């Protein structure tokens, strides 16, 4: 669909600019043709889109996610694709100027308008504008816009072949599927990653506009940078919360402004509409393409925005009006919030040392001046094709994030900068988004054209998303400092200085000042996992002096990244990293049978079938290979070994049931491994490392395949997401077992901002549910008091001191009850948590059939689950395909006689309620049976 946007009249949504006095033609919708030399026909297409999706709609290809299409559809990747518009009617030839505005082109494009060459593009992440005034004046028909998209894999291969192309030491540049991704400014995971396919999508992935200025002195708003910060705030220093707020607005425009434009800023409560302030800007500055001004808002006038669990998500609509005398030239409304968010990487102070914090540097976030425990995970692209990522799907995903007791996501480089609608959802739900520039697991070129291209991308995106209060941090890339630089050091120590210099040129000297010039409210770090910096001197050529490996034993500095595929030590907590913050850790697992069925044929539903194996990209094929079984099988074997070491090995007679049981078993291992780590990291909040964050790898899946995700492609929760929800509760009780010495320690850990006290109950049962005599020598309960953001050891023993008749037939049930205030809440809440400990691996337990039963109560809409005759471990409620949602508890322990009421929260239902009949329940016992 196409329509004229008569902008003096229309106001679509708060975030769309009202542009006055010019014509804007939105070319989104149908009315496009897609063609290619590889296709002997043309197909109807739409914008925004990607070629694969138009081919799918036209019936030329099957679902790209089906079977081995990741490999089979490579003919699409290896050819050019042209999007041609229908003739564009009614463009005015008398306009002062006519522009093409592209909010995003993916990626290498040659643009023609009315058959004339307009320009080329080479960066997916930039907004592009082209003046086509002269072409239109000389166009003797209704103009057609044509966008010729080149094959990104072929183009980067050609760049790599050039004699002066940079080269890097062996092993530094991580290749997943197609090589040479570091030569392009395109989503890096489009060339494959260890959790995803390589489709290298291409097309106009964001809206396309024709903008006409009927006369001089009219402007079109391209982008708006709204920055709300404390007066005097400096990005890398803690903000002074007693200062008033500065609200700085800067509008990037196309067109020309009169000599002395004025600006007004009006701020209203987004919920009540109540006016907070309305002011004229005193000193409006006009520079090349931007008009900027600020106002001051009293310190306590605005209600603060808080992340979820720490207070309300108060939002304000900020309306910025640019005028020439009484005439409005442009008006933009951005929904924003008042908060400070700061990544504290400063050296540990004497005061902190006196509190028992180990020396070194801090590495934690502070919101509105308050340190907090960051709980969350890593966000990857939710689809290989961004144009089909719907708002509804992202609403459901963020619902799961909040329900999962998470308050922060790390938006990993190298996907794409998130669209505003995802930040909007995060603003509403209070999820902090640590955001990254798109550089990952490689070193990048540093020639001048490349740096200039990156600079434009950085400036555009920093300005575009800065108004979102959910924006928490800018990071310059992923794992480059922790993986790529050490590899250079190992491989070519003689060239280390050159490559570290190149790294700093791009990630520090170029990007840091660009971030700080465009936001005063957000901190910057050059790469995700880091030992932090020594000093910052903005006048130096390298404005941030990194600590790198200039470290002292016993000191802690930065955040940690931890993967260990040696499953023999997964539950040995002495192997986990000790640091200030854990930003990545994990292990892959299989998705459920339901999810596999969406993507593979029934004959392929086997653990090590060709299709299942080759969809496992851990380890990636490492090039154009489509049958690298050696790499994929290594990952399949790791999952198998994790199961075999600790859990009953499935041996069901029915092959599909056996497959399903195996998928589930890999999820049990994954979830227990993460649980063990999260408890360890959270306990660190009260240890010398003062550990203040745990973000596991990874939140969700990009497709249906084995991966580290906790949420499958269509939104189904794996065991992991339920477990994380439980272990991210504010106050938790956790056992820590050293299985070599027999030491058992129980800790209570809290991330509340006040101390709370209560009782821990500890109850030993055998697996039929009977109490163990004398509670095995453990007290039935003990009192605890745990400080703000702290941990306390409530019980320590050694298994040899306890009288447990049979360690394979025993379980210790732990539970706590306490009351306290959630941060910034006047009312008290009660907090409870249940946990357990078994003194043997699950595979060695002498399980008793719990005779589980699940009943649906039509009146309450809840399920009642009961174990009749034995302790049910990993009690697992399962729901059928066709509905998306989650149980409000799952994967829990149920003792005989206990009844648990469980609700299924429906987020999307295509079964008209029939899913209720197909809810099932099972437990670890069912992993041991043949039928
Ligand atoms: C393919 O697309 C690229 C980028 O637009 C362009 O440079 C190249 O000339 C195109 N090739 C053909 C055969 O159209
Ligand atoms: C932090 O401590 C290091 C020593 O570990 C010192 O070199 C550096 O100058 C200190 N930085 C600041 C900002 O005080
Ligand atoms: C120590 O830090 C400096 C920069 O501050 C860096 O050049 C050097 O390589 C570092 N040394 C080690 C061993 O990390
Ligand atoms: C993946 O396969 C390639 C090609 O056979 C090989 O060079 C590489 O070492 C493999 N990677 C892993 C992690 O197995
Ligand atoms: C899958 O294949 C790998 C490699 O051959 C093997 O080690 C593993 O045991 C197999 N897993 C299952 C569940 O059959
Ligand atoms: C148990 O503690 C000992 C001594 O601290 C340590 O060396 C060992 O790695 C620990 N083992 C486990 C499984 O935690």
Coordinates of N, CA, C and O in Angstrom, one line a residue, residues 240-390:
X240 N 26.0 13.0 39.7 CA 25.6 13.7 41.0 C 24.1 13.8 41.0 O 23.5 14.6 40.3
X241 N 23.5 13.0 41.9 CA 22.0 12.9 41.9 C 21.3 14.2 42.5 O 20.1 14.3 42.4
X242 N 22.1 15.1 43.0 CA 21.5 16.3 43.5 C 21.4 17.4 42.5 O 20.8 18.5 42.7
X243 N 21.9 17.2 41.3 CA 21.9 18.2 40.2 C 20.6 18.1 39.5 O 19.9 17.1 39.4
X244 N 20.2 19.3 38.9 CA 19.0 19.3 38.1 C 19.2 18.5 36.8 O 20.4 18.1 36.5
X245 N 18.1 18.2 36.1 CA 18.3 17.5 34.8 C 18.5 18.4 33.6 O 17.9 19.5 33.6
X246 N 19.3 18.0 32.7 CA 19.4 18.7 31.4 C 18.6 17.9 30.4 O 18.8 16.6 30.4
X247 N 17.7 18.5 29.7 CA 17.0 17.8 28.6 C 17.5 18.4 27.3 O 17.2 19.5 27.0
X248 N 18.4 17.7 26.6 CA 19.0 18.2 25.4 C 18.4 17.5 24.2 O 18.4 16.3 24.1
X249 N 18.0 18.3 23.2 CA 17.3 17.7 22.0 C 18.1 18.2 20.8 O 18.5 19.4 20.7
X250 N 18.4 17.2 19.9 CA 19.2 17.6 18.7 C 18.5 16.8 17.5 O 18.4 15.6 17.5
X251 N 18.1 17.6 16.6 CA 17.3 17.0 15.4 C 18.2 17.1 14.2 O 18.7 18.1 13.8
X252 N 18.3 15.9 13.6 CA 19.0 15.8 12.3 C 18.0 16.0 11.2 O 17.0 15.3 11.2
X253 N 18.2 16.9 10.3 CA 17.2 17.2 9.3 C 17.8 17.3 7.9 O 19.0 17.4 7.7
X254 N 16.8 17.2 7.0 CA 17.2 17.3 5.5 C 16.5 18.6 5.1 O 15.3 18.8 5.5
X255 N 17.1 19.4 4.3 CA 16.5 20.6 3.9 C 17.3 21.8 4.4 O 18.4 21.7 4.9
X256 N 16.7 23.0 4.5 CA 17.4 24.1 5.0 C 16.5 24.9 6.0 O 15.3 25.0 5.8
X257 N 17.2 25.4 7.0 CA 16.5 26.2 8.0 C 16.7 27.7 7.8 O 17.7 28.1 7.2
X258 N 15.7 28.4 8.3 CA 15.9 29.9 8.2 C 17.0 30.3 9.2 O 17.5 29.5 9.9
X259 N 17.4 31.6 9.2 CA 18.5 32.0 10.0 C 18.4 31.8 11.5 O 19.4 31.3 12.1
X260 N 17.3 32.2 12.1 CA 17.2 32.1 13.5 C 16.0 31.3 14.0 O 15.1 31.8 14.5
X261 N 16.1 30.0 13.8 CA 14.9 29.2 14.2 C 14.8 29.2 15.8 O 15.8 29.4 16.4
X262 N 13.6 29.0 16.2 CA 13.5 28.8 17.7 C 13.1 27.4 18.0 O 12.7 26.6 17.1
X263 N 13.2 27.0 19.3 CA 12.8 25.6 19.7 C 12.1 25.7 21.0 O 12.4 26.5 21.9
X264 N 11.1 24.8 21.1 CA 10.3 24.7 22.3 C 10.3 23.2 22.7 O 10.3 22.3 21.9
X265 N 10.4 23.0 24.0 CA 10.4 21.6 24.5 C 9.3 21.5 25.6 O 9.3 22.3 26.6
X266 N 8.4 20.6 25.4 CA 7.3 20.4 26.3 C 7.3 19.0 26.8 O 7.5 18.0 26.0
X267 N 7.2 18.8 28.1 CA 7.3 17.4 28.6 C 6.0 17.1 29.4 O 5.6 17.8 30.3
X268 N 5.4 16.0 29.0 CA 4.2 15.5 29.7 C 4.3 14.1 30.2 O 4.9 13.3 29.5
X269 N 3.7 13.8 31.3 CA 3.7 12.5 31.9 C 3.0 11.6 30.8 O 1.9 11.9 30.4
X270 N 3.6 10.5 30.4 CA 3.1 9.7 29.3 C 1.8 9.0 29.7 O 1.0 8.6 28.9
X271 N 1.6 8.8 31.0 CA 0.4 8.1 31.4 C -0.7 9.0 31.7 O -1.8 8.9 31.2
X272 N -0.5 10.0 32.5 CA -1.6 10.9 32.9 C -1.7 12.1 32.0 O -2.8 12.8 32.0
X273 N -0.7 12.4 31.2 CA -0.8 13.6 30.3 C -0.5 14.9 31.1 O -0.5 15.9 30.5
X274 N -0.2 14.8 32.3 CA 0.1 16.0 33.1 C 1.3 16.7 32.7 O 2.3 16.0 32.4
X275 N 1.3 18.0 32.6 CA 2.4 18.8 32.1 C 3.5 18.8 33.1 O 3.3 19.2 34.3
X276 N 4.7 18.5 32.7 CA 5.8 18.6 33.6 C 6.5 20.0 33.4 O 6.8 20.7 34.4
X277 N 6.7 20.3 32.2 CA 7.3 21.6 31.9 C 7.1 21.9 30.4 O 7.0 21.0 29.6
X278 N 7.1 23.2 30.1 CA 7.1 23.6 28.7 C 7.9 24.9 28.7 O 7.7 25.9 29.4
X279 N 9.0 24.8 27.9 CA 10.0 25.9 27.9 C 10.5 26.2 26.5 O 10.6 25.3 25.7
X280 N 10.8 27.5 26.3 CA 11.5 27.8 25.1 C 13.0 27.7 25.3 O 13.5 28.0 26.4
X281 N 13.7 27.2 24.3 CA 15.1 27.0 24.4 C 15.8 28.3 24.3 O 15.5 29.1 23.4
X282 N 16.8 28.6 25.1 CA 17.5 29.9 25.1 C 18.5 30.0 23.9 O 18.5 30.9 23.2
X283 N 19.4 29.0 23.8 CA 20.4 29.1 22.8 C 20.3 28.0 21.8 O 20.9 26.9 21.9
X284 N 19.5 28.2 20.7 CA 19.4 27.2 19.7 C 20.6 27.2 18.8 O 21.1 28.3 18.4
X285 N 21.2 26.1 18.6 CA 22.4 26.0 17.8 C 22.1 25.3 16.5 O 21.5 24.2 16.5
X286 N 22.5 25.9 15.4 CA 22.3 25.2 14.1 C 23.6 24.9 13.5 O 24.5 25.8 13.4
X287 N 23.8 23.6 13.3 CA 25.1 23.2 12.7 C 24.7 22.5 11.4 O 23.6 22.3 11.1
X288 N 25.7 22.0 10.7 CA 25.5 21.2 9.5 C 24.5 20.1 9.7 O 24.8 19.1 10.3
X289 N 23.2 20.3 9.2 CA 22.2 19.2 9.3 C 21.6 19.0 10.6 O 20.8 18.0 10.8
X290 N 21.9 19.8 11.7 CA 21.3 19.5 13.0 C 20.9 20.8 13.7 O 21.6 21.8 13.6
X291 N 19.8 20.7 14.4 CA 19.4 21.9 15.2 C 19.3 21.4 16.7 O 18.7 20.3 16.9
X292 N 19.9 22.1 17.6 CA 20.1 21.6 18.9 C 19.8 22.6 20.0 O 20.1 23.8 19.8
X293 N 19.2 22.2 21.1 CA 18.9 23.1 22.2 C 18.6 22.3 23.5 O 18.3 21.1 23.4
X294 N 18.7 22.9 24.6 CA 18.4 22.2 25.8 C 17.6 23.1 26.8 O 17.7 24.3 26.7
X295 N 16.9 22.4 27.7 CA 16.3 23.1 28.8 C 16.7 22.4 30.1 O 17.3 21.3 30.1
X296 N 16.4 23.0 31.3 CA 16.7 22.5 32.6 C 15.4 22.1 33.3 O 14.5 22.9 33.2
X297 N 15.4 21.0 33.9 CA 14.3 20.5 34.7 C 14.7 20.3 36.1 O 15.8 19.7 36.4
X298 N 14.0 20.9 37.1 CA 14.4 20.8 38.5 C 14.7 19.3 38.9 O 14.0 18.4 38.5
X299 N 15.6 19.2 39.8 CA 16.1 17.9 40.3 C 14.9 16.9 40.6 O 14.9 15.8 40.2
X300 N 13.9 17.4 41.5 CA 12.9 16.5 41.9 C 11.6 16.6 41.2 O 10.6 16.0 41.6
X301 N 11.6 17.3 40.1 CA 10.3 17.6 39.4 C 9.8 16.3 38.8 O 8.6 16.0 38.7
X302 N 10.7 15.5 38.2 CA 10.3 14.3 37.4 C 10.3 13.1 38.3 O 11.2 12.9 39.1
X303 N 9.4 12.2 38.0 CA 9.4 10.9 38.6 C 10.5 10.0 37.9 O 10.5 10.0 36.7
X304 N 11.3 9.3 38.7 CA 12.3 8.6 38.1 C 11.8 7.3 37.4 O 10.8 6.7 37.8
X305 N 12.6 6.9 36.4 CA 12.4 5.6 35.7 C 13.3 4.6 36.4 O 14.5 4.9 36.6
X306 N 12.7 3.4 36.7 CA 13.5 2.3 37.3 C 13.4 1.1 36.5 O 12.3 0.8 35.9
X307 N 14.4 0.2 36.6 CA 14.2 -1.1 36.0 C 13.2 -1.9 36.8 O 12.9 -1.6 37.9
X308 N 12.7 -3.0 36.2 CA 11.7 -3.8 36.8 C 12.3 -4.4 38.2 O 13.5 -4.7 38.3
X309 N 11.4 -4.4 39.1 CA 11.8 -4.9 40.5 C 12.5 -3.9 41.3 O 12.8 -4.1 42.5
X310 N 12.7 -2.7 40.8 CA 13.4 -1.6 41.6 C 12.5 -0.4 41.7 O 12.9 0.6 42.2
X311 N 11.3 -0.4 41.1 CA 10.4 0.8 41.1 C 9.6 0.8 39.8 O 9.6 -0.1 39.0
X312 N 9.0 2.0 39.6 CA 8.1 2.1 38.5 C 8.8 2.6 37.2 O 9.9 3.2 37.3
X313 N 8.2 2.2 36.1 CA 8.8 2.6 34.8 C 8.1 3.9 34.4 O 7.3 3.9 33.4
X314 N 8.4 5.0 35.1 CA 7.8 6.3 34.7 C 8.3 6.8 33.4 O 9.5 7.0 33.2
X315 N 7.4 7.1 32.5 CA 7.8 7.6 31.2 C 7.2 9.0 30.9 O 6.1 9.3 31.4
X316 N 7.8 9.8 30.1 CA 7.3 11.1 29.7 C 7.4 11.2 28.2 O 8.3 10.7 27.5
X317 N 6.4 12.0 27.6 CA 6.5 12.3 26.2 C 7.2 13.7 26.1 O 6.7 14.7 26.7
X318 N 8.2 13.7 25.4 CA 9.0 15.0 25.2 C 8.7 15.5 23.8 O 9.0 14.8 22.8
X319 N 8.0 16.6 23.7 CA 7.7 17.2 22.4 C 8.6 18.3 22.0 O 8.7 19.3 22.8
X320 N 9.3 18.2 20.9 CA 10.3 19.2 20.5 C 9.7 19.9 19.3 O 9.4 19.2 18.3
X321 N 9.6 21.2 19.3 CA 9.1 21.9 18.2 C 10.1 22.9 17.7 O 10.7 23.7 18.5
X322 N 10.3 22.9 16.4 CA 11.3 23.9 15.8 C 10.4 24.9 15.0 O 9.5 24.4 14.2
X323 N 10.6 26.2 15.2 CA 9.8 27.2 14.6 C 10.6 28.3 13.9 O 11.7 28.5 14.3
X324 N 9.9 28.9 13.0 CA 10.5 30.1 12.4 C 9.4 31.2 12.7 O 8.3 31.2 12.1
X325 N 9.7 32.0 13.7 CA 8.7 32.9 14.2 C 7.5 32.1 14.7 O 7.7 31.3 15.6
X326 N 6.3 32.3 14.2 CA 5.2 31.6 14.7 C 4.9 30.3 13.9 O 4.1 29.5 14.2
X327 N 5.7 30.1 12.8 CA 5.5 29.0 11.9 C 6.2 27.8 12.4 O 7.4 27.8 12.6
X328 N 5.5 26.7 12.5 CA 6.1 25.4 12.9 C 6.9 24.8 11.7 O 6.3 24.7 10.7
X329 N 8.1 24.5 11.9 CA 8.9 23.8 10.9 C 8.9 22.3 11.1 O 8.9 21.6 10.1
X330 N 9.0 21.9 12.3 CA 9.1 20.4 12.6 C 8.7 20.2 14.0 O 8.9 21.1 14.9
X331 N 8.1 19.1 14.2 CA 7.8 18.7 15.6 C 8.0 17.2 15.8 O 7.6 16.4 15.0
X332 N 8.7 16.9 16.8 CA 9.0 15.5 17.1 C 8.6 15.2 18.5 O 8.9 16.0 19.4
X333 N 8.0 14.0 18.7 CA 7.7 13.6 20.1 C 8.4 12.3 20.4 O 8.3 11.3 19.6
X334 N 9.2 12.2 21.4 CA 9.9 11.0 21.8 C 9.5 10.7 23.2 O 9.4 11.5 24.1
X335 N 9.2 9.4 23.4 CA 8.8 9.0 24.8 C 10.1 8.6 25.5 O 10.9 7.8 25.0
X336 N 10.3 9.2 26.7 CA 11.6 9.0 27.3 C 11.4 8.9 28.8 O 10.3 8.7 29.3
X337 N 12.5 8.9 29.6 CA 12.4 8.8 31.0 C 13.6 9.5 31.7 O 14.6 9.7 31.1
X338 N 13.4 9.7 33.0 CA 14.5 10.4 33.8 C 15.1 9.3 34.6 O 14.5 8.7 35.5
X339 N 16.4 9.0 34.3 CA 17.2 8.1 35.1 C 18.6 8.3 34.8 O 19.0 8.8 33.7
X340 N 19.5 7.9 35.7 CA 20.9 7.8 35.3 C 21.3 6.3 35.4 O 20.7 5.6 36.2
X341 N 22.1 5.9 34.4 CA 22.6 4.6 34.5 C 24.1 4.7 34.2 O 24.5 5.3 33.3
X342 N 24.9 4.0 35.0 CA 26.3 4.2 35.0 C 27.0 2.9 35.2 O 26.7 2.1 36.1
X343 N 28.0 2.6 34.3 CA 28.8 1.4 34.5 C 30.0 1.9 35.3 O 30.9 2.6 34.8
X344 N 30.1 1.4 36.5 CA 31.2 1.8 37.4 C 32.4 0.9 37.2 O 32.3 -0.3 37.6
X345 N 33.5 1.4 36.6 CA 34.7 0.6 36.4 C 35.9 1.3 37.2 O 37.0 1.1 36.8
X346 N 35.5 2.1 38.2 CA 36.6 2.9 38.9 C 37.3 2.0 39.9 O 36.8 0.9 40.3
X347 N 38.5 2.4 40.2 CA 39.3 1.6 41.2 C 38.6 1.5 42.5 O 37.8 2.3 42.9
X348 N 38.8 0.3 43.1 CA 38.2 0.1 44.5 C 38.8 1.1 45.4 O 40.0 1.4 45.5
X349 N 37.9 1.7 46.2 CA 38.3 2.8 47.1 C 38.7 2.2 48.5 O 38.4 1.1 48.8
X350 N 39.4 3.1 49.3 CA 39.7 2.6 50.7 C 38.5 2.2 51.5 O 38.5 1.3 52.2
X351 N 37.4 3.0 51.2 CA 36.2 2.7 51.9 C 35.7 1.3 51.6 O 35.2 0.6 52.4
X352 N 35.8 1.0 50.3 CA 35.3 -0.4 49.9 C 36.2 -1.4 50.4 O 35.8 -2.5 50.8
X353 N 37.5 -1.1 50.5 CA 38.5 -2.1 51.0 C 38.1 -2.4 52.5 O 38.1 -3.5 52.9
X354 N 37.8 -1.3 53.2 CA 37.4 -1.5 54.6 C 36.1 -2.3 54.8 O 36.0 -3.0 55.8
X355 N 35.3 -2.4 53.7 CA 34.1 -3.2 53.8 C 34.4 -4.7 53.5 O 33.5 -5.5 53.4
X356 N 35.7 -5.0 53.1 CA 36.0 -6.3 52.8 C 36.0 -6.7 51.3 O 36.1 -7.8 50.9
X357 N 35.9 -5.6 50.5 CA 35.9 -5.8 49.1 C 37.4 -5.9 48.6 O 38.2 -5.1 49.0
X358 N 37.6 -6.9 47.8 CA 39.0 -7.1 47.3 C 39.5 -6.0 46.5 O 38.7 -5.4 45.8
X359 N 40.8 -5.7 46.5 CA 41.3 -4.6 45.7 C 41.2 -4.8 44.2 O 40.9 -6.0 43.8
X360 N 41.4 -3.8 43.4 CA 41.3 -3.9 42.0 C 40.3 -2.8 41.5 O 40.5 -1.7 42.0
X361 N 39.4 -3.1 40.6 CA 38.5 -2.1 40.2 C 37.0 -2.7 40.3 O 36.8 -3.9 40.3
X362 N 36.1 -1.7 40.3 CA 34.7 -2.1 40.3 C 34.3 -2.5 38.8 O 35.0 -2.1 37.9
X363 N 33.3 -3.2 38.7 CA 32.7 -3.5 37.4 C 31.2 -3.8 37.7 O 30.8 -5.0 37.8
X364 N 30.4 -2.8 37.8 CA 29.0 -3.0 38.0 C 28.2 -1.8 37.6 O 28.7 -0.8 37.3
X365 N 26.9 -2.0 37.5 CA 26.0 -0.9 37.1 C 25.4 -0.2 38.3 O 25.1 -0.8 39.3
X366 N 25.1 1.1 38.1 CA 24.4 1.9 39.1 C 23.2 2.6 38.5 O 23.5 3.3 37.5
X367 N 22.0 2.4 39.0 CA 20.9 3.1 38.4 C 20.4 4.1 39.4 O 20.3 3.8 40.6
X368 N 20.3 5.4 38.9 CA 19.9 6.5 39.8 C 20.7 6.5 41.0 O 20.2 6.8 42.1
X369 N 22.0 6.2 40.9 CA 23.0 6.3 42.0 C 23.0 5.1 42.9 O 23.7 5.1 43.9
X370 N 22.3 4.0 42.5 CA 22.2 2.9 43.4 C 22.8 1.6 42.7 O 22.3 1.3 41.6
X371 N 23.7 1.0 43.3 CA 24.2 -0.3 42.8 C 23.1 -1.4 42.9 O 22.3 -1.3 43.9
X372 N 23.1 -2.3 42.0 CA 22.1 -3.4 42.1 C 22.6 -4.6 41.4 O 23.7 -4.6 40.8
X373 N 22.0 -5.7 41.6 CA 22.4 -7.0 41.0 C 21.7 -7.1 39.7 O 20.5 -7.2 39.6
X374 N 22.5 -7.2 38.6 CA 22.0 -7.4 37.2 C 21.7 -8.8 37.0 O 22.6 -9.7 37.1
X375 N 20.4 -9.2 36.7 CA 20.0 -10.6 36.5 C 19.5 -10.6 35.0 O 18.6 -9.9 34.7
X376 N 20.0 -11.5 34.3 CA 19.5 -11.6 32.9 C 20.2 -12.5 32.0 O 20.8 -13.5 32.5
X377 N 20.2 -12.2 30.7 CA 20.8 -13.1 29.7 C 21.2 -12.3 28.5 O 21.1 -11.1 28.5
X378 N 21.7 -13.0 27.5 CA 22.1 -12.3 26.3 C 21.1 -12.5 25.2 O 20.6 -13.6 24.9
X379 N 20.8 -11.4 24.5 CA 19.8 -11.3 23.4 C 20.5 -11.4 22.1 O 21.4 -10.7 21.8
X380 N 20.1 -12.4 21.3 CA 20.7 -12.5 19.9 C 19.6 -12.1 19.0 O 18.4 -12.0 19.4
X381 N 19.9 -12.0 17.6 CA 18.8 -11.7 16.7 C 17.7 -12.7 16.8 O 17.9 -13.9 16.8
X382 N 16.4 -12.3 17.0 CA 15.3 -13.3 17.2 C 14.9 -14.0 16.0 O 14.1 -14.9 16.0
X383 N 15.5 -13.6 14.8 CA 15.1 -14.2 13.5 C 16.3 -13.8 12.6 O 16.9 -12.8 12.7
X384 N 16.5 -14.7 11.6 CA 17.5 -14.4 10.6 C 17.0 -13.3 9.7 O 17.8 -12.6 9.1
X385 N 15.7 -13.1 9.7 CA 15.1 -12.1 8.8 C 14.4 -11.1 9.7 O 13.3 -11.4 10.2
X386 N 15.0 -10.0 9.9 CA 14.5 -9.0 10.9 C 13.1 -8.5 10.5 O 12.3 -8.1 11.3
X387 N 12.8 -8.5 9.2 CA 11.5 -7.9 8.7 C 10.3 -8.7 9.2 O 9.2 -8.3 9.1
X388 N 10.6 -10.0 9.6 CA 9.4 -10.7 10.1 C 9.4 -10.8 11.7 O 8.7 -11.6 12.2
X389 N 10.2 -10.0 12.3 CA 10.2 -10.0 13.8 C 9.1 -9.0 14.2 O 9.1 -7.8 14.0
X390 N 8.0 -9.6 14.7 CA 6.8 -8.8 14.9 C 6.8 -8.2 16.3 O 7.5 -8.8 17.2

